[in-house]
mmCIF file of C-alpha atoms in Angstrom:
data_model
loop_
_atom_site.group_PDB
_atom_site.id
_atom_site.type_symbol
_atom_site.label_atom_id
_atom_site.label_comp_id
_atom_site.label_asym_id
_atom_site.label_seq_id
_atom_site.Cartn_x
_atom_site.Cartn_y
_atom_site.Cartn_z
ATOM 1 C CA MET A 7 -129.187 -169.158 -195.407
ATOM 2 C CA THR A 8 -130.902 -172.573 -195.965
ATOM 3 C CA LYS A 9 -129.163 -172.920 -199.430
ATOM 4 C CA THR A 10 -125.791 -172.257 -197.859
ATOM 5 C CA ILE A 11 -126.383 -174.911 -195.107
ATOM 6 C CA GLU A 12 -127.590 -177.460 -197.684
ATOM 7 C CA LYS A 13 -124.383 -176.863 -199.814
ATOM 8 C CA ALA A 14 -122.152 -177.038 -196.700
ATOM 9 C CA ASN A 15 -123.747 -180.384 -195.863
ATOM 10 C CA ILE A 16 -123.294 -181.571 -199.473
ATOM 11 C CA PHE A 17 -119.753 -180.417 -199.519
ATOM 12 C CA LYS A 18 -119.083 -182.485 -196.267
ATOM 13 C CA LYS A 19 -120.672 -185.391 -197.614
ATOM 14 C CA ILE A 20 -118.443 -185.402 -200.836
ATOM 15 C CA MET A 21 -115.465 -184.774 -198.935
ATOM 16 C CA GLY A 22 -116.373 -187.543 -196.428
ATOM 17 C CA GLN A 23 -116.582 -189.920 -199.619
ATOM 18 C CA TYR A 24 -113.170 -188.854 -200.775
ATOM 19 C CA PRO A 25 -110.547 -191.291 -199.297
ATOM 20 C CA THR A 26 -107.377 -189.928 -197.854
ATOM 21 C CA GLY A 27 -104.470 -190.749 -195.820
ATOM 22 C CA VAL A 28 -104.452 -189.742 -192.099
ATOM 23 C CA THR A 29 -101.903 -187.377 -190.410
ATOM 24 C CA ILE A 30 -101.339 -186.039 -186.921
ATOM 25 C CA VAL A 31 -99.650 -182.586 -186.800
ATOM 26 C CA THR A 32 -97.587 -181.604 -183.885
ATOM 27 C CA THR A 33 -95.693 -178.713 -182.454
ATOM 28 C CA MET A 34 -94.608 -177.226 -179.204
ATOM 29 C CA ASP A 35 -96.697 -174.342 -177.526
ATOM 30 C CA GLU A 36 -94.927 -171.311 -175.953
ATOM 31 C CA ASN A 37 -94.491 -173.114 -172.773
ATOM 32 C CA LYS A 38 -92.708 -176.068 -174.658
ATOM 33 C CA ASN A 39 -95.711 -178.397 -174.020
ATOM 34 C CA PRO A 40 -96.588 -180.784 -176.955
ATOM 35 C CA VAL A 41 -99.708 -179.869 -178.912
ATOM 36 C CA GLY A 42 -101.105 -182.060 -181.736
ATOM 37 C CA LEU A 43 -104.205 -182.756 -183.736
ATOM 38 C CA THR A 44 -105.571 -185.273 -186.428
ATOM 39 C CA VAL A 45 -105.595 -183.779 -189.883
ATOM 40 C CA ASN A 46 -106.561 -185.304 -193.281
ATOM 41 C CA SER A 47 -106.283 -181.849 -195.195
ATOM 42 C CA PHE A 48 -102.620 -182.495 -195.900
ATOM 43 C CA ALA A 49 -100.840 -182.319 -199.385
ATOM 44 C CA SER A 50 -97.485 -182.343 -201.109
ATOM 45 C CA VAL A 51 -96.700 -178.939 -202.773
ATOM 46 C CA SER A 52 -93.179 -179.040 -204.060
ATOM 47 C CA ILE A 53 -90.079 -181.317 -204.647
ATOM 48 C CA ASP A 54 -87.661 -178.402 -204.928
ATOM 49 C CA PRO A 55 -87.740 -177.347 -202.368
ATOM 50 C CA LEU A 56 -89.550 -179.917 -200.387
ATOM 51 C CA MET A 57 -92.830 -178.367 -199.382
ATOM 52 C CA VAL A 58 -96.204 -179.523 -197.838
ATOM 53 C CA LEU A 59 -99.336 -177.881 -196.674
ATOM 54 C CA TRP A 60 -102.171 -178.654 -194.304
ATOM 55 C CA CYS A 61 -105.232 -176.896 -193.195
ATOM 56 C CA ILE A 62 -106.243 -175.902 -189.422
ATOM 57 C CA ASP A 63 -109.682 -174.866 -188.425
ATOM 58 C CA LYS A 64 -109.727 -171.237 -187.012
ATOM 59 C CA ARG A 65 -111.719 -172.669 -183.977
ATOM 60 C CA SER A 66 -109.184 -174.996 -182.943
ATOM 61 C CA SER A 67 -107.729 -174.745 -179.462
ATOM 62 C CA ALA A 68 -104.276 -175.500 -181.062
ATOM 63 C CA LEU A 69 -104.389 -172.595 -183.521
ATOM 64 C CA ASN A 70 -102.165 -170.295 -181.620
ATOM 65 C CA ALA A 71 -99.441 -172.738 -181.093
ATOM 66 C CA PHE A 72 -99.275 -173.649 -184.739
ATOM 67 C CA LEU A 73 -99.550 -170.064 -186.030
ATOM 68 C CA GLN A 74 -97.029 -168.743 -183.573
ATOM 69 C CA GLY A 75 -94.550 -171.806 -183.441
ATOM 70 C CA GLY A 76 -93.083 -171.376 -186.674
ATOM 71 C CA LYS A 77 -92.455 -175.154 -187.209
ATOM 72 C CA TYR A 78 -94.341 -178.411 -187.020
ATOM 73 C CA ALA A 79 -94.214 -182.027 -187.792
ATOM 74 C CA VAL A 80 -96.640 -183.950 -189.857
ATOM 75 C CA HIS A 81 -96.954 -187.614 -189.088
ATOM 76 C CA THR A 82 -98.502 -189.884 -191.768
ATOM 77 C CA LEU A 83 -100.175 -192.611 -189.781
ATOM 78 C CA ALA A 84 -99.791 -196.474 -190.160
ATOM 79 C CA VAL A 85 -102.592 -198.766 -189.949
ATOM 80 C CA ASP A 86 -101.547 -199.688 -186.278
ATOM 81 C CA GLN A 87 -102.110 -196.125 -185.147
ATOM 82 C CA ALA A 88 -105.900 -195.874 -185.467
ATOM 83 C CA GLU A 89 -106.113 -195.221 -181.534
ATOM 84 C CA ALA A 90 -103.821 -192.461 -181.960
ATOM 85 C CA CYS A 91 -105.764 -190.915 -184.784
ATOM 86 C CA TRP A 92 -108.985 -190.906 -182.621
ATOM 87 C CA ALA A 93 -107.146 -189.673 -179.555
ATOM 88 C CA PHE A 94 -105.745 -186.644 -181.377
ATOM 89 C CA ALA A 95 -109.116 -185.979 -183.122
ATOM 90 C CA GLY A 96 -111.212 -185.645 -179.964
ATOM 91 C CA LYS A 97 -111.290 -183.154 -177.129
ATOM 92 C CA GLU A 98 -108.930 -185.215 -174.852
ATOM 93 C CA LYS A 99 -106.456 -182.744 -173.130
ATOM 94 C CA ASP A 100 -103.578 -185.333 -172.707
ATOM 95 C CA ARG A 101 -103.419 -186.677 -176.149
ATOM 96 C CA PHE A 102 -99.741 -187.465 -175.946
ATOM 97 C CA SER A 103 -100.283 -190.017 -173.062
ATOM 98 C CA LYS A 104 -101.793 -192.288 -175.848
ATOM 99 C CA VAL A 105 -98.593 -192.419 -177.866
ATOM 100 C CA GLN A 106 -94.942 -192.947 -177.475
ATOM 101 C CA TRP A 107 -93.027 -189.692 -178.394
ATOM 102 C CA GLU A 108 -89.831 -187.925 -178.165
ATOM 103 C CA THR A 109 -88.535 -184.302 -178.996
ATOM 104 C CA SER A 110 -86.568 -184.253 -182.121
ATOM 105 C CA SER A 111 -83.370 -182.331 -182.637
ATOM 106 C CA ASN A 112 -85.527 -179.700 -184.212
ATOM 107 C CA GLY A 113 -87.439 -179.304 -181.064
ATOM 108 C CA LEU A 114 -90.682 -180.825 -182.211
ATOM 109 C CA PRO A 115 -92.757 -183.709 -180.712
ATOM 110 C CA ILE A 116 -92.374 -186.714 -182.777
ATOM 111 C CA ILE A 117 -94.752 -189.565 -182.480
ATOM 112 C CA LYS A 118 -92.736 -192.813 -182.788
ATOM 113 C CA ASP A 119 -93.472 -195.645 -185.311
ATOM 114 C CA SER A 120 -95.461 -193.341 -187.564
ATOM 115 C CA LEU A 121 -95.318 -194.199 -191.435
ATOM 116 C CA GLY A 122 -93.657 -191.065 -192.280
ATOM 117 C CA ILE A 123 -92.583 -187.879 -190.622
ATOM 118 C CA PHE A 124 -92.150 -184.420 -192.243
ATOM 119 C CA GLU A 125 -90.455 -181.884 -189.931
ATOM 120 C CA CYS A 126 -91.200 -178.404 -191.410
ATOM 121 C CA LYS A 127 -90.752 -174.743 -190.895
ATOM 122 C CA THR A 128 -93.594 -172.572 -191.643
ATOM 123 C CA VAL A 129 -93.052 -170.414 -194.606
ATOM 124 C CA ASN A 130 -96.575 -169.103 -195.127
ATOM 125 C CA LYS A 131 -99.830 -168.828 -193.458
ATOM 126 C CA ILE A 132 -102.775 -168.342 -195.647
ATOM 127 C CA ASP A 133 -106.200 -167.035 -194.350
ATOM 128 C CA ALA A 134 -108.782 -169.307 -196.066
ATOM 129 C CA GLY A 135 -112.360 -169.018 -194.976
ATOM 130 C CA ASP A 136 -112.906 -170.898 -191.627
ATOM 131 C CA HIS A 137 -109.255 -172.362 -191.929
ATOM 132 C CA PHE A 138 -105.686 -171.337 -192.230
ATOM 133 C CA ILE A 139 -103.428 -173.034 -194.642
ATOM 134 C CA LEU A 140 -100.081 -173.508 -193.288
ATOM 135 C CA LEU A 141 -97.370 -174.035 -195.848
ATOM 136 C CA GLY A 142 -94.153 -175.638 -194.793
ATOM 137 C CA GLU A 143 -90.650 -176.311 -196.039
ATOM 138 C CA VAL A 144 -89.554 -179.829 -195.044
ATOM 139 C CA ILE A 145 -86.302 -179.573 -193.051
ATOM 140 C CA ASP A 146 -86.056 -183.261 -192.000
ATOM 141 C CA LEU A 147 -88.090 -186.391 -192.831
ATOM 142 C CA SER A 148 -88.176 -190.151 -192.189
ATOM 143 C CA VAL A 149 -90.051 -193.138 -193.364
ATOM 144 C CA ASN A 150 -90.925 -196.647 -192.046
ATOM 145 C CA GLU A 151 -92.002 -199.370 -194.413
ATOM 146 C CA LYS A 152 -95.546 -199.914 -192.969
ATOM 147 C CA GLU A 153 -99.186 -200.081 -194.120
ATOM 148 C CA PRO A 154 -100.849 -196.594 -194.209
ATOM 149 C CA LEU A 155 -104.009 -195.761 -192.207
ATOM 150 C CA LEU A 156 -106.706 -194.590 -194.470
ATOM 151 C CA TYR A 157 -109.690 -192.388 -193.841
ATOM 152 C CA TYR A 158 -113.199 -192.696 -195.765
ATOM 153 C CA ASN A 159 -116.678 -191.946 -194.719
ATOM 154 C CA ARG A 160 -115.856 -191.138 -191.106
ATOM 155 C CA ASN A 161 -113.917 -194.474 -190.591
ATOM 156 C CA VAL A 162 -110.312 -195.526 -190.705
ATOM 157 C CA ALA A 163 -108.828 -198.703 -191.896
ATOM 158 C CA GLY A 164 -105.913 -200.179 -193.747
ATOM 159 C CA ILE A 165 -105.728 -201.049 -197.520
ATOM 160 C CA PRO A 166 -108.292 -203.694 -198.493
ATOM 161 C CA ALA A 167 -106.881 -207.147 -198.963
ATOM 162 C CA ASP A 168 -108.042 -207.248 -202.560
ATOM 163 C CA TRP A 169 -106.202 -204.173 -203.435
ATOM 164 C CA PRO A 170 -103.561 -204.752 -206.302
ATOM 165 C CA ASN A 171 -100.136 -205.759 -205.044
ATOM 166 C CA GLN A 172 -101.302 -206.547 -201.510
#
């Protein structure tokens, strides 16, 4: 048991040292209330057809909404959306009061001014340890020319000023 805990802690440390972009994933629950959470386990899967995946913890209070909703929107966050990142990462109930949002023509809550938005229909749910992997086919997408928000070592920031081409 101790070895398992040690390995889990090392795994978390390694993953925390791996820089990623930051996303908020949203959907509507069965009562048409918006649901969302901050996610960094997001990846592109396919260009033809356009597909993405992300992972949700089985203990998440939003789990049922995402497993049963059949569709979701992934918002890649811009550097000016750090407050939204933390609001959707916490236990706060009224997360959507912290952002400007609207309902898309696909019936999904869309956070305005995100760097990019992928509206997806869920095509597969994969049971993977303590998480589910949700595989989605992109049905609509949009992009804003903004600087991305990055996650590294439990912090978020923009691209460093000395980064090439900045």
